[in-house]
Amino acid sequence: MKFCLFDADYSSSEKPNVRLFGTDDKGNSVMVLDSIEPYFYAFCKKGLKAELEKIKEIKRTELTKKIINGREKSFYKIYCERPAEVREMIKDRTECFEYSLNLYKRYLIDKGIYPLEWLDIKGPSRKGEGFATVIEAERIKKTKNGILGQPKIMALDIEVIDGRIVMFSAADNIGYREVFSSEDEKAVLEKISRTFLERDPDIVATYNGDLFDFDILNQRSQANKIKLMLSRDGSSLYFRKSMWTSSAKIKGRIHIDLFAFVSRLMFQQLQSEVFTLDEVSREILGRGKESISLEELANMWKNKRKLMEDYCMNDSLLTLDLCKNLLTQIFTLSRVSGQLPFDCSRMTFGALSEWYLIRKAAERNMISPNPAHYAEIQRRRAKVPIKGGYVKEPMKGLHSNIGVFDFRSLYPSVIVTFNISPEMLNIKCKKYNHVPGFRYKFCADKKGFVSEMVESILEERGKIRKKIKNAKNRKELDEQQFSLKILANATYGMFINPKARWYSYECAESSAAYGRHYIKQAIDEAEKYGFLVIYADTDSLFVKLADEKDIKKSAKDFLKKINASLPGIMELDLQGFYIKGMFIPQKLEGYTAKKRYALMDEKGIITLRGLEAVRRDWCDLAKSLQREVIRLVLEGKEKEALEAVRTTVKKVKNRQVDIDEIAISTQLSRSAGQYKTKNIHSVIARKLNEEGKAAAEGTIFSYVIKKGAGSISDRAELAYKTGKDDYDADYYINNQILPAAFRILQTLGYKQQELLANGLKRFG
DNA sequence: GGCCCACGGGG
DNA sequence: GGGTACGTGGGCC
């Protein structure tokens, strides 16, 4: 039968089994069972064979030749049920490799199976166990035939009031919509299980379901002694835990947590510095959600149930549409890297690149290097941070008619052009690439592994980009090429990651050095050509012409010239033109660590980067003022921007703002007694305790700084206990309103003092 | 300036 | 799958 693989796991309950989950060509759910013979590799050593034969856990060994660090060596391939345990027994005798791979990963690599490909499975099949078909594989063959039917995607959202789940909504891509609410939590939980059973989705989409929805569902079903039935095989929710995060797995389905994906792999392409469902949906879908405080939500539950149901439904609909939008990217990453969509959608750049390399290495008869041990990781962490990209400090002020250039995939193209790969460093050969400013040289006689892999990703991307022009499925192709860009860009991050198998401080240093060399060269060339370079950072430069002539024509001409001189596959692109722009240094004096700018194009559309007065420890008033100031300044309304600041300051002074606008919300990270020092959190926790209210770890509260004597924390009070007459106007003006506005206005040359009323004299 | 603690998403 | 994410900012002393 035809089978398309979505997900897989390993179970050793009876015999070592790999379970493959997916659908047939009609979209019905399928589980494929296959056996696996786990193994690992050990360096060949004299007398080792005899010792291995004494270990009863080892089933058999094979002598084999494998390539490591560019050289062929002899290894024992040791078959045993638990590679990690057997490796412990012999690790002092010889170095072992690939003993900690997850066995479903091992299986997919060895069989050469990539997720979302079509397979032809032969073997006895049956119905049941939650699947339309269960098949015991006797033969698996790859096939080109088969069209992926639309997988059924269901988005889910829950609402929690006073620690209990009172509502949930679900929406799927075939039009199913459901909101259910009840005072009876058991009824809600049972309804959720029923929905999963009846709708039977292939993909479950959530927004932060890993850390919130499924965590709460798990806790509350235990509290209510109800077994949640979400998976296909009847198993409970499974949490794959790591030190600081957790992923919720629903066996037989793919749980895609859009927050996990967006915050790890998409943050670079989003303007937003925050990854709330609202901000992310606004940017990707062009529509968002109403912002509702916790108090309002509780109030809605009491008085406006219907409105709350609409709110809940909207969250599911946004999540569903985000999933539909981003699925191509996730699937492409999965197809190319060979990792499961569940894993791909939760990986960091470094892990993504590493897994891609592990698979490609196996396909080339290579053994992947081992990840470093703890002491080595610590040593790597302690190294001097690598000198990063070159930054040319921004010129102050509001600029007009700006052209933006950037190097197309700077680090990947450097890696390919100069053959940057760990095993090519300083080896003996005929021709070298010498790293500018360093003693490093990379062999130029033959291709290195990492650089060749990056090259093949870029080539694949190039092919897709060429197809886009006349294609019907432009959007899909565009998403494909973009995910390849993500994968290529991930390699530099992997070089720096101390835990990575192909970690290389020297390769990272070299990539950065070449990057600096070529951006500086581009800046020089741009200046020679007659541009004023107003700002440059790592891979992009922002230019204007002194006499504001036709920048578009000059920019295109410049581009042609510079690209003719760039080596290898390096290329400078024209990113766009903007009619107004400003660049914001991080501090008043000192360095700029991160790109921070605001640009406005011909259509009046504003692009913001790096302006982060959006955290929840800033009050709403400060956040909205910063946005307004940016807009006004870019529109050339400097006077109005200053007026907006003055008006806000006046409003605060005259106590004309609502407590909501100046309340700052925060979360207790421990319980009242556990704080070592006096701070806002410990003071509020104590106050909550005195009132007999919950002040446990995780409690969220909003507070206001009251006027009076004492430190900030002495004067912090729960928002609901304060009125307009209580807040400390000076604190809000000096610590919230002015800093937020000043971030922007300092680039126009203002001093913080000047933002106050008397500084506005400039405009009479 | 050093230390402590918080921020992120969700409700 | 991960040997206290992680980079940064405010308040206190």
Short mmCIF file of N, CA and C in Angstrom, two decimals, chain A residues 158-225:
data_model
loop_
_atom_site.label_atom_id
_atom_site.label_comp_id
_atom_site.label_asym_id
_atom_site.label_seq_id
_atom_site.Cartn_x
_atom_site.Cartn_y
_atom_site.Cartn_z
N ILE A 158 -7.69 26.56 24.70
CA ILE A 158 -8.48 26.43 25.93
C ILE A 158 -8.49 27.76 26.70
N GLU A 159 -9.48 27.95 27.53
CA GLU A 159 -9.53 29.10 28.42
C GLU A 159 -9.56 28.60 29.85
N VAL A 160 -8.78 29.25 30.68
CA VAL A 160 -8.66 28.83 32.08
C VAL A 160 -9.10 29.97 33.00
N ILE A 161 -9.99 29.68 33.90
CA ILE A 161 -10.41 30.68 34.90
C ILE A 161 -10.19 30.07 36.28
N ASP A 162 -9.50 30.80 37.13
CA ASP A 162 -9.21 30.32 38.49
C ASP A 162 -8.61 28.91 38.49
N GLY A 163 -7.71 28.67 37.56
CA GLY A 163 -7.02 27.38 37.54
C GLY A 163 -7.82 26.22 36.98
N ARG A 164 -9.01 26.49 36.50
CA ARG A 164 -9.80 25.39 35.93
C ARG A 164 -10.08 25.65 34.46
N ILE A 165 -10.11 24.57 33.68
CA ILE A 165 -10.42 24.72 32.26
C ILE A 165 -11.93 24.83 32.12
N VAL A 166 -12.38 25.96 31.61
CA VAL A 166 -13.83 26.16 31.52
C VAL A 166 -14.32 26.19 30.08
N MET A 167 -13.38 26.29 29.15
CA MET A 167 -13.82 26.47 27.77
C MET A 167 -12.77 25.93 26.82
N PHE A 168 -13.21 25.43 25.69
CA PHE A 168 -12.24 25.14 24.64
C PHE A 168 -12.88 25.38 23.28
N SER A 169 -12.04 25.66 22.32
CA SER A 169 -12.55 25.80 20.96
C SER A 169 -11.66 24.97 20.03
N ALA A 170 -12.24 24.53 18.94
CA ALA A 170 -11.50 23.76 17.94
C ALA A 170 -11.98 24.17 16.56
N ALA A 171 -11.04 24.21 15.61
CA ALA A 171 -11.40 24.54 14.23
C ALA A 171 -10.51 23.72 13.33
N ASP A 172 -11.09 23.10 12.31
CA ASP A 172 -10.23 22.34 11.40
C ASP A 172 -10.33 22.84 9.96
N ASN A 173 -9.47 22.33 9.11
CA ASN A 173 -9.38 22.86 7.75
C ASN A 173 -10.43 22.29 6.81
N ILE A 174 -11.42 21.55 7.38
CA ILE A 174 -12.54 21.18 6.51
C ILE A 174 -13.81 21.86 7.00
N GLY A 175 -13.63 22.88 7.83
CA GLY A 175 -14.77 23.71 8.15
C GLY A 175 -15.42 23.45 9.50
N TYR A 176 -14.90 22.50 10.23
CA TYR A 176 -15.47 22.20 11.55
C TYR A 176 -15.14 23.31 12.54
N ARG A 177 -16.14 23.78 13.26
CA ARG A 177 -15.95 24.81 14.28
C ARG A 177 -16.70 24.40 15.52
N GLU A 178 -16.06 24.54 16.66
CA GLU A 178 -16.73 24.12 17.89
C GLU A 178 -16.23 24.96 19.06
N VAL A 179 -17.16 25.49 19.84
CA VAL A 179 -16.78 26.09 21.12
C VAL A 179 -17.61 25.40 22.17
N PHE A 180 -16.99 25.02 23.25
CA PHE A 180 -17.71 24.34 24.32
C PHE A 180 -17.30 24.96 25.63
N SER A 181 -18.26 25.29 26.47
CA SER A 181 -17.89 25.80 27.79
C SER A 181 -18.83 25.24 28.84
N SER A 182 -18.28 25.11 30.02
CA SER A 182 -19.10 24.57 31.11
C SER A 182 -18.42 24.88 32.45
N GLU A 183 -19.24 25.04 33.48
CA GLU A 183 -18.71 25.21 34.84
C GLU A 183 -18.08 23.90 35.29
N ASP A 184 -18.56 22.83 34.68
CA ASP A 184 -18.12 21.49 35.06
C ASP A 184 -16.88 21.11 34.25
N GLU A 185 -15.72 21.16 34.88
CA GLU A 185 -14.46 20.94 34.17
C GLU A 185 -14.41 19.56 33.53
N LYS A 186 -14.96 18.57 34.23
CA LYS A 186 -14.98 17.21 33.69
C LYS A 186 -15.67 17.18 32.34
N ALA A 187 -16.76 17.91 32.24
CA ALA A 187 -17.52 17.94 30.99
C ALA A 187 -16.67 18.51 29.86
N VAL A 188 -15.88 19.54 30.19
CA VAL A 188 -15.02 20.14 29.16
C VAL A 188 -13.96 19.13 28.71
N LEU A 189 -13.34 18.48 29.69
CA LEU A 189 -12.29 17.51 29.36
C LEU A 189 -12.83 16.36 28.52
N GLU A 190 -14.01 15.89 28.89
CA GLU A 190 -14.60 14.79 28.12
C GLU A 190 -14.95 15.22 26.71
N LYS A 191 -15.41 16.45 26.60
CA LYS A 191 -15.77 16.97 25.27
C LYS A 191 -14.52 17.07 24.38
N ILE A 192 -13.40 17.44 25.00
CA ILE A 192 -12.15 17.55 24.22
C ILE A 192 -11.75 16.17 23.68
N SER A 193 -11.79 15.17 24.56
CA SER A 193 -11.45 13.81 24.11
C SER A 193 -12.37 13.37 22.97
N ARG A 194 -13.67 13.66 23.14
CA ARG A 194 -14.64 13.25 22.12
C ARG A 194 -14.34 13.94 20.78
N THR A 195 -13.98 15.21 20.87
CA THR A 195 -13.67 15.95 19.65
C THR A 195 -12.50 15.33 18.91
N PHE A 196 -11.47 14.94 19.64
CA PHE A 196 -10.30 14.32 19.00
C PHE A 196 -10.69 13.00 18.34
N LEU A 197 -11.50 12.22 19.04
CA LEU A 197 -11.92 10.94 18.51
C LEU A 197 -12.74 11.11 17.23
N GLU A 198 -13.69 12.06 17.28
CA GLU A 198 -14.60 12.23 16.14
C GLU A 198 -13.93 12.91 14.97
N ARG A 199 -13.14 13.94 15.25
CA ARG A 199 -12.54 14.69 14.14
C ARG A 199 -11.26 14.02 13.63
N ASP A 200 -10.61 13.26 14.48
CA ASP A 200 -9.44 12.47 14.12
C ASP A 200 -8.40 13.23 13.27
N PRO A 201 -7.89 14.35 13.76
CA PRO A 201 -6.95 15.15 12.95
C PRO A 201 -5.58 14.48 12.80
N ASP A 202 -4.94 14.73 11.65
CA ASP A 202 -3.55 14.29 11.47
C ASP A 202 -2.61 15.25 12.17
N ILE A 203 -2.96 16.52 12.10
CA ILE A 203 -2.11 17.55 12.68
C ILE A 203 -2.92 18.33 13.70
N VAL A 204 -2.36 18.52 14.89
CA VAL A 204 -3.00 19.32 15.92
C VAL A 204 -2.18 20.59 16.06
N ALA A 205 -2.84 21.73 15.86
CA ALA A 205 -2.11 23.00 15.93
C ALA A 205 -2.49 23.76 17.19
N THR A 206 -1.48 24.29 17.87
CA THR A 206 -1.73 25.14 19.05
C THR A 206 -0.80 26.33 19.00
N TYR A 207 -1.06 27.29 19.85
CA TYR A 207 -0.12 28.38 20.05
C TYR A 207 0.36 28.31 21.48
N ASN A 208 1.54 27.82 21.65
CA ASN A 208 2.15 27.56 22.97
C ASN A 208 1.51 26.37 23.68
N GLY A 209 1.01 25.43 22.92
CA GLY A 209 0.44 24.23 23.51
C GLY A 209 1.46 23.39 24.28
N ASP A 210 2.73 23.45 23.86
CA ASP A 210 3.78 22.70 24.55
C ASP A 210 3.88 23.10 26.01
N LEU A 211 3.88 24.40 26.23
CA LEU A 211 4.12 24.89 27.59
C LEU A 211 2.85 25.29 28.31
N PHE A 212 1.75 25.40 27.58
CA PHE A 212 0.53 25.81 28.27
C PHE A 212 -0.63 24.82 28.09
N ASP A 213 -1.29 24.87 26.94
CA ASP A 213 -2.55 24.12 26.80
C ASP A 213 -2.44 22.65 27.20
N PHE A 214 -1.44 21.96 26.64
CA PHE A 214 -1.36 20.53 26.93
C PHE A 214 -0.84 20.25 28.34
N ASP A 215 -0.03 21.15 28.84
CA ASP A 215 0.44 21.02 30.22
C ASP A 215 -0.75 21.12 31.18
N ILE A 216 -1.58 22.15 30.96
CA ILE A 216 -2.76 22.34 31.80
C ILE A 216 -3.74 21.17 31.62
N LEU A 217 -3.95 20.77 30.37
CA LEU A 217 -4.86 19.64 30.11
C LEU A 217 -4.41 18.40 30.87
N ASN A 218 -3.12 18.19 30.87
CA ASN A 218 -2.56 17.04 31.57
C ASN A 218 -2.82 17.14 33.08
N GLN A 219 -2.47 18.30 33.63
CA GLN A 219 -2.66 18.50 35.07
C GLN A 219 -4.13 18.37 35.48
N ARG A 220 -5.02 19.02 34.70
CA ARG A 220 -6.42 19.06 35.09
C ARG A 220 -7.09 17.69 34.90
N SER A 221 -6.65 16.93 33.91
CA SER A 221 -7.27 15.61 33.75
C SER A 221 -6.83 14.71 34.91
N GLN A 222 -5.60 14.89 35.37
CA GLN A 222 -5.18 14.12 36.55
C GLN A 222 -5.96 14.54 37.79
N ALA A 223 -6.13 15.86 37.96
CA ALA A 223 -6.87 16.36 39.12
C ALA A 223 -8.31 15.85 39.11
N ASN A 224 -8.86 15.71 37.91
CA ASN A 224 -10.24 15.24 37.80
C ASN A 224 -10.34 13.73 37.64
N LYS A 225 -9.19 13.07 37.65
CA LYS A 225 -9.14 11.62 37.48
C LYS A 225 -9.86 11.17 36.20
#
